[in-house]
Backbone as numpy.savetxt, mean C-alpha at the origin, in Angstrom:
# Nx Ny Nz CAx CAy CAz Cx Cy Cz
9.01 5.37 -11.66 8.98 5.25 -10.18 8.72 3.73 -9.89
9.24 3.38 -8.71 8.99 1.99 -8.23 7.86 2.05 -7.16
7.49 0.82 -6.79 6.52 0.62 -5.70 7.49 0.41 -4.39
7.28 1.13 -3.37 8.06 1.01 -2.25 7.20 0.65 -1.00
7.80 -0.15 -0.05 7.16 -0.49 1.13 7.47 0.58 2.14
6.45 1.00 2.89 6.63 1.99 3.99 5.88 1.43 5.17
6.01 2.01 6.33 5.35 1.50 7.55 4.76 2.67 8.26
3.53 2.46 8.62 2.72 3.55 9.40 2.39 3.14 10.79
2.37 4.01 11.67 1.90 3.90 12.98 0.53 4.56 13.17
-0.39 3.79 13.83 -1.70 4.40 14.08 -2.02 4.07 15.58
-2.85 4.93 16.16 -3.32 4.71 17.54 -4.29 3.67 17.58
-4.34 2.83 18.61 -5.33 1.83 18.87 -6.65 2.55 18.77
-7.58 1.96 18.01 -8.90 2.67 17.78 -9.68 2.89 19.09
-9.33 2.09 20.15 -10.08 2.29 21.38 -9.64 3.53 22.14
-8.40 4.09 21.80 -7.88 5.19 22.48 -8.23 6.46 21.82
-8.50 7.49 22.52 -8.74 8.84 22.04 -7.50 9.63 21.91
-6.63 9.26 20.94 -5.38 10.01 20.84 -5.33 10.59 19.52
-4.92 11.90 19.50 -4.57 12.47 18.17 -3.02 12.30 17.85
-2.73 11.36 17.05 -1.35 10.97 16.87 -0.46 12.06 16.30
-1.01 12.86 15.42 -0.27 13.98 14.83 0.15 14.99 15.93
-0.75 15.34 16.87 -0.44 16.20 17.91 0.55 15.61 18.84
0.38 14.26 19.14 1.29 13.65 20.08 2.70 13.51 19.46
2.76 13.41 18.10 4.07 13.35 17.40 4.80 14.76 17.51
3.97 15.84 17.39 4.57 17.18 17.42 5.21 17.39 18.89
4.47 16.92 19.89 5.05 17.09 21.27 6.23 16.21 21.46
6.10 15.01 20.98 7.18 13.97 21.16 8.50 14.36 20.46
8.31 14.83 19.34 9.54 15.21 18.52 10.25 16.40 19.09
9.56 17.21 19.82 10.25 18.30 20.49 11.04 17.81 21.76
10.70 16.68 22.25 11.36 16.11 23.43 12.43 15.08 23.04
12.28 14.55 21.82 13.18 13.43 21.48 13.96 13.82 20.09
15.06 14.50 20.26 15.77 15.00 19.07 16.32 13.89 18.27
16.56 12.71 18.77 17.14 11.60 17.95 16.09 10.72 17.31
14.84 11.13 17.38 13.74 10.29 16.78 13.99 10.27 15.22
13.64 9.05 14.63 13.72 8.95 13.11 12.85 10.10 12.50
13.27 10.42 11.29 12.53 11.36 10.49 11.29 10.79 10.04
10.09 11.56 10.16 8.84 11.20 9.64 8.90 11.24 8.08
8.50 10.16 7.36 8.58 10.19 5.89 7.32 10.96 5.39
6.24 10.73 6.00 4.92 11.31 5.50 3.92 11.13 6.61
2.67 11.69 6.44 1.64 11.50 7.40 0.31 11.68 6.71
-0.75 11.17 7.33 -2.15 11.29 6.85 -3.08 11.19 8.01
-3.72 12.18 8.28 -4.68 12.30 9.40 -3.95 11.76 10.64
-4.26 10.62 11.13 -3.62 10.06 12.35 -2.71 8.82 11.96
-2.07 8.84 10.85 -1.11 7.85 10.47 0.28 8.60 10.37
1.27 7.99 11.07 2.59 8.47 10.99 3.31 7.48 10.09
3.88 7.93 8.95 4.53 7.00 7.95 6.05 7.17 8.03
6.68 5.98 8.08 8.20 5.97 8.17 8.77 5.25 6.96
10.00 5.46 6.63 10.62 4.87 5.50 10.83 3.42 5.58
11.06 2.89 6.79 11.33 1.47 6.93 10.85 1.01 8.32
10.74 -0.31 8.48 10.25 -1.00 9.66 11.01 -0.60 10.92
12.41 -0.50 10.76 13.16 -0.25 11.87 12.85 1.18 12.47
12.68 2.16 11.62 12.32 3.46 12.14 10.95 3.46 12.78
10.06 2.73 12.14 8.64 2.72 12.70 8.63 2.00 14.06
9.42 0.89 14.26 9.48 0.17 15.49 10.14 1.01 16.60
11.21 1.77 16.26 11.89 2.55 17.20 10.89 3.65 17.72
10.20 4.26 16.79 9.25 5.34 17.29 8.04 4.70 17.99
7.57 3.52 17.53 6.39 2.92 18.19 6.71 2.63 19.74
7.95 2.04 19.93 8.26 1.74 21.30 8.41 2.98 22.18
9.06 3.97 21.68 9.19 5.25 22.41 7.86 6.05 22.53
7.11 6.04 21.53 5.87 6.81 21.57 4.80 6.08 22.43
4.75 4.76 22.46 3.90 3.98 23.36 4.17 4.32 24.79
5.45 4.42 25.10 5.83 4.72 26.52 5.35 6.20 26.84
5.71 7.08 25.85 5.36 8.51 26.06 3.80 8.64 26.28
2.97 7.99 25.42 1.60 8.15 25.44 0.91 7.28 26.44
1.59 6.23 26.85 1.01 5.20 27.72 -0.25 4.56 27.01
-0.06 4.29 25.79 -1.12 3.71 24.99 -0.50 2.84 23.83
-1.14 1.77 23.42 -0.64 0.94 22.36 -0.82 1.63 20.98
0.12 1.33 20.07 0.11 1.78 18.75 0.19 0.51 17.80
-0.38 0.64 16.65 -0.36 -0.43 15.68 0.50 -0.05 14.52
1.29 -1.07 14.01 2.13 -0.87 12.83 1.36 -1.45 11.54
1.35 -0.61 10.52 0.61 -1.01 9.33 1.68 -1.04 8.13
1.80 -2.15 7.46 2.64 -2.07 6.25 1.90 -1.42 5.13
2.53 -0.49 4.44 1.89 0.22 3.33 2.77 -0.02 2.06
2.15 0.28 0.92 2.87 0.32 -0.31 2.72 1.68 -0.87
3.85 2.35 -1.15 3.83 3.71 -1.86 3.79 3.41 -3.33
2.74 3.83 -3.94 2.52 3.62 -5.34 2.93 4.80 -6.20
3.26 4.60 -7.45 3.67 5.67 -8.31 2.57 6.78 -8.37
3.04 7.96 -8.57 2.08 9.13 -8.60 1.12 9.05 -9.88
1.44 8.33 -10.83 0.59 8.14 -11.94 -0.38 6.92 -11.86
-0.50 6.35 -10.66 -1.34 5.27 -10.48 -2.79 5.62 -10.83
-3.48 4.71 -11.57 -4.88 4.96 -11.91 -5.77 4.16 -10.91
-6.42 4.98 -10.03 -7.18 4.39 -8.94 -8.72 4.29 -9.46
-9.20 3.11 -9.11 -10.66 2.95 -9.35 -11.39 3.49 -8.05
-12.71 3.61 -8.19 -13.46 4.15 -7.11 -13.36 3.37 -5.80
-13.19 1.99 -5.92 -13.13 1.13 -4.77 -11.82 1.21 -4.10
-10.82 1.90 -4.63 -9.47 1.94 -4.02 -9.54 2.63 -2.72
-10.47 3.48 -2.47 -10.45 4.21 -1.14 -10.65 3.27 0.07
-11.17 2.05 -0.19 -11.27 1.04 0.95 -9.95 0.42 1.10
-8.97 0.51 0.26 -7.74 -0.12 0.29 -6.51 0.69 0.28
-6.71 1.99 0.27 -5.60 2.94 0.30 -6.10 4.41 0.39
-5.14 5.31 0.30 -5.47 6.73 0.46 -4.34 7.54 -0.16
-4.68 8.83 -0.34 -3.67 9.82 -0.77 -3.36 10.67 0.45
-2.00 10.71 0.76 -1.60 11.32 1.96 -1.70 12.87 1.92
-1.30 13.50 3.03 -1.26 14.99 3.22 -0.31 15.51 2.14
0.74 14.81 1.74 1.69 15.29 0.76 1.41 14.79 -0.67
0.18 14.34 -0.91 -0.31 13.86 -2.17 0.39 12.60 -2.74
0.88 11.76 -1.78 1.47 10.52 -2.16 0.32 9.48 -2.11
0.36 8.45 -2.98 -0.61 7.39 -2.98 -0.10 6.12 -2.25
-0.84 5.73 -1.25 -0.55 4.55 -0.38 -1.60 3.55 -0.45
-1.28 2.25 -0.24 -2.23 1.22 -0.16 -1.83 0.36 1.07
-2.84 -0.31 1.70 -2.53 -1.13 2.73 -2.02 -2.45 2.23
-0.71 -2.81 2.40 -0.07 -3.92 1.75 -0.68 -5.23 2.14
-1.20 -5.45 3.19 -1.72 -6.76 3.58 -3.02 -7.11 2.84
-3.65 -6.22 2.18 -4.96 -6.38 1.60 -4.93 -6.46 0.11
-3.78 -6.57 -0.53 -3.66 -6.39 -1.91 -3.00 -7.60 -2.71
-3.25 -7.80 -3.90 -2.60 -8.75 -4.72 -2.22 -7.89 -5.93
-0.86 -7.81 -6.16 -0.31 -7.13 -7.32 0.23 -8.14 -8.28
-0.07 -7.90 -9.56 0.37 -8.90 -10.61 0.58 -8.27 -11.93
1.28 -9.07 -12.83 1.49 -8.67 -14.19 0.76 -9.78 -15.04
0.39 -9.43 -16.28 -0.24 -10.39 -17.13 0.64 -10.64 -18.41
0.80 -11.97 -18.83 1.62 -12.32 -19.86 0.92 -13.26 -20.82
1.35 -13.16 -22.14 0.81 -13.99 -23.19 1.33 -15.37 -23.06
0.51 -16.39 -23.31 0.90 -17.76 -23.30 0.60 -18.31 -24.71
1.38 -18.10 -25.65 1.17 -18.56 -26.97 0.56 -17.51 -27.96
0.43 -17.95 -29.20 -0.06 -17.05 -30.29 -1.53 -16.75 -30.24
-2.32 -17.54 -29.45 -3.75 -17.40 -29.38 -4.11 -16.52 -28.20
-3.14 -16.04 -27.45 -3.38 -15.28 -26.20 -4.15 -13.99 -26.50
-5.07 -13.60 -25.56 -5.85 -12.50 -25.75 -5.78 -11.63 -24.48
-4.65 -11.02 -24.16 -4.49 -10.24 -22.94 -5.44 -9.06 -22.79
-5.81 -8.55 -23.85 -6.76 -7.30 -23.81 -8.14 -7.74 -23.32
-8.55 -8.82 -23.78 -9.84 -9.43 -23.42 -9.81 -9.82 -21.96
-8.72 -10.46 -21.56 -8.52 -10.86 -20.11 -8.63 -9.59 -19.29
-7.92 -8.53 -19.62 -7.94 -7.34 -18.86 -9.35 -6.69 -18.75
-10.07 -6.80 -19.87 -11.47 -6.33 -19.83 -12.31 -7.07 -18.88
-12.12 -8.39 -18.78 -12.80 -9.20 -17.76 -12.46 -8.93 -16.34
-11.12 -8.63 -16.14 -10.57 -8.39 -14.84 -10.95 -6.96 -14.31
-11.26 -6.10 -15.30 -11.49 -4.71 -14.96 -12.37 -4.40 -13.73
-13.52 -5.11 -13.69 -14.44 -4.84 -12.62 -13.93 -5.25 -11.21
-12.80 -6.01 -11.19 -12.26 -6.46 -9.92 -11.03 -5.64 -9.54
-10.46 -4.87 -10.48 -9.24 -4.16 -10.23 -9.48 -2.91 -9.33
-8.56 -2.65 -8.50 -8.60 -1.52 -7.64 -7.79 -0.30 -8.17
-6.71 -0.76 -8.83 -5.79 0.28 -9.32 -4.85 -0.44 -10.34
-4.17 0.47 -11.12 -3.09 -0.09 -12.01 -2.03 0.98 -12.16
-0.85 0.57 -12.42 0.26 1.48 -12.60 1.36 0.90 -13.46
2.36 1.64 -13.74 3.47 1.17 -14.52 4.75 1.32 -13.72
5.57 0.29 -13.75 6.84 0.28 -13.03 7.83 -0.20 -14.06
8.82 0.72 -14.36 9.81 0.38 -15.37 9.24 -0.12 -16.65
8.19 0.44 -17.08 7.52 0.15 -18.31 6.60 -1.04 -18.27
6.55 -1.63 -17.14 5.73 -2.95 -17.02 4.40 -2.58 -16.35
3.34 -2.96 -16.91 1.94 -2.74 -16.36 1.77 -3.62 -15.11
1.37 -2.99 -14.05 1.09 -3.72 -12.73 -0.36 -3.53 -12.40
-1.09 -4.58 -12.10 -2.55 -4.49 -11.81 -2.66 -4.84 -10.32
-3.61 -4.21 -9.70 -3.78 -4.31 -8.26 -5.26 -4.66 -7.98
-5.46 -5.73 -7.26 -6.77 -6.16 -6.79 -6.69 -6.62 -5.36
-7.85 -6.99 -4.78 -7.99 -7.43 -3.39 -7.12 -8.81 -3.32
-6.52 -8.97 -2.18 -5.72 -10.19 -2.06 -6.56 -11.50 -2.09
-7.89 -11.48 -1.99 -8.73 -12.60 -2.16 -9.09 -12.97 -3.61
-8.69 -12.07 -4.46 -9.00 -12.27 -5.95 -7.99 -12.89 -6.75
-6.88 -13.31 -6.13 -5.78 -13.92 -6.85 -6.22 -15.13 -7.73
-6.97 -16.03 -7.18 -7.37 -17.12 -7.92 -8.33 -16.80 -9.10
-9.23 -15.82 -8.84 -10.12 -15.35 -9.91 -9.27 -14.77 -11.05
-8.28 -13.93 -10.74 -7.42 -13.37 -11.82 -6.74 -14.42 -12.60
-6.23 -15.43 -11.88 -5.55 -16.60 -12.55 -6.50 -17.31 -13.56
-7.75 -17.55 -13.15 -8.73 -18.21 -13.97 -9.10 -17.47 -15.17
-9.30 -16.13 -15.00 -9.61 -15.24 -16.11 -8.45 -15.24 -17.13
-7.26 -15.15 -16.57 -6.07 -15.09 -17.40 -5.97 -16.41 -18.24
-6.16 -17.57 -17.60 -6.18 -18.83 -18.28 -7.22 -18.94 -19.37
-8.32 -18.40 -19.15 -9.46 -18.47 -20.14 -9.10 -17.82 -21.49
-8.10 -16.87 -21.41 -7.63 -16.17 -22.59 -6.20 -16.39 -22.98
-5.77 -17.63 -22.55 -4.46 -18.12 -22.90 -3.38 -17.19 -22.44
-3.54 -16.63 -21.24 -2.58 -15.74 -20.60 -2.17 -16.31 -19.26
-1.17 -15.85 -18.66 -0.77 -16.10 -17.22 -0.63 -14.89 -16.46
-0.71 -14.99 -15.21 -0.38 -13.85 -14.29 0.80 -14.24 -13.50
1.60 -13.24 -13.14 2.76 -13.39 -12.29 2.62 -12.45 -11.07
2.66 -12.86 -9.90 2.64 -11.89 -8.78 3.80 -10.97 -8.78
3.45 -9.74 -8.44 4.53 -8.71 -8.48 4.96 -8.54 -7.01
6.22 -8.81 -6.88 6.85 -8.77 -5.45 7.69 -7.39 -5.34
7.50 -6.74 -4.22 8.30 -5.59 -3.90 9.61 -6.06 -3.41
10.63 -5.42 -3.97 12.04 -5.76 -3.62 12.60 -4.73 -2.73
């Protein structure tokens, strides 16, 4: 499986709106609304930004309340989540694993020469990792977006390099 970008709508926290109930009412009135990809509590998740923006504009008018768009990453089902992951992501109603895209740094680790010790580097990085997964046989590591420099320094100490993993 690949890592995919998805987009969620959520109600402004100052508003007392149950978005899932509002969606049920709205969809009954708006037959041409984009299809909901997934949901979780009060997040409505769409396959792409165009769908989420179309719904956001119509739903804000319907509710007379602002909605916020959140970029998400849909992670592979075999993702190994550490206990801290719950601050950075969630498992949806349909058992899909999502993370908040703006808060994460995804990377791969590579050997730099014959003295490289990638396993030792990963052991040092472990306490900072939020999750890890495999995409097309390549190990992807996930940490807080503020930890990118730390991961780079740890990798260098063990004659390794890291490469940011970009979603295509």
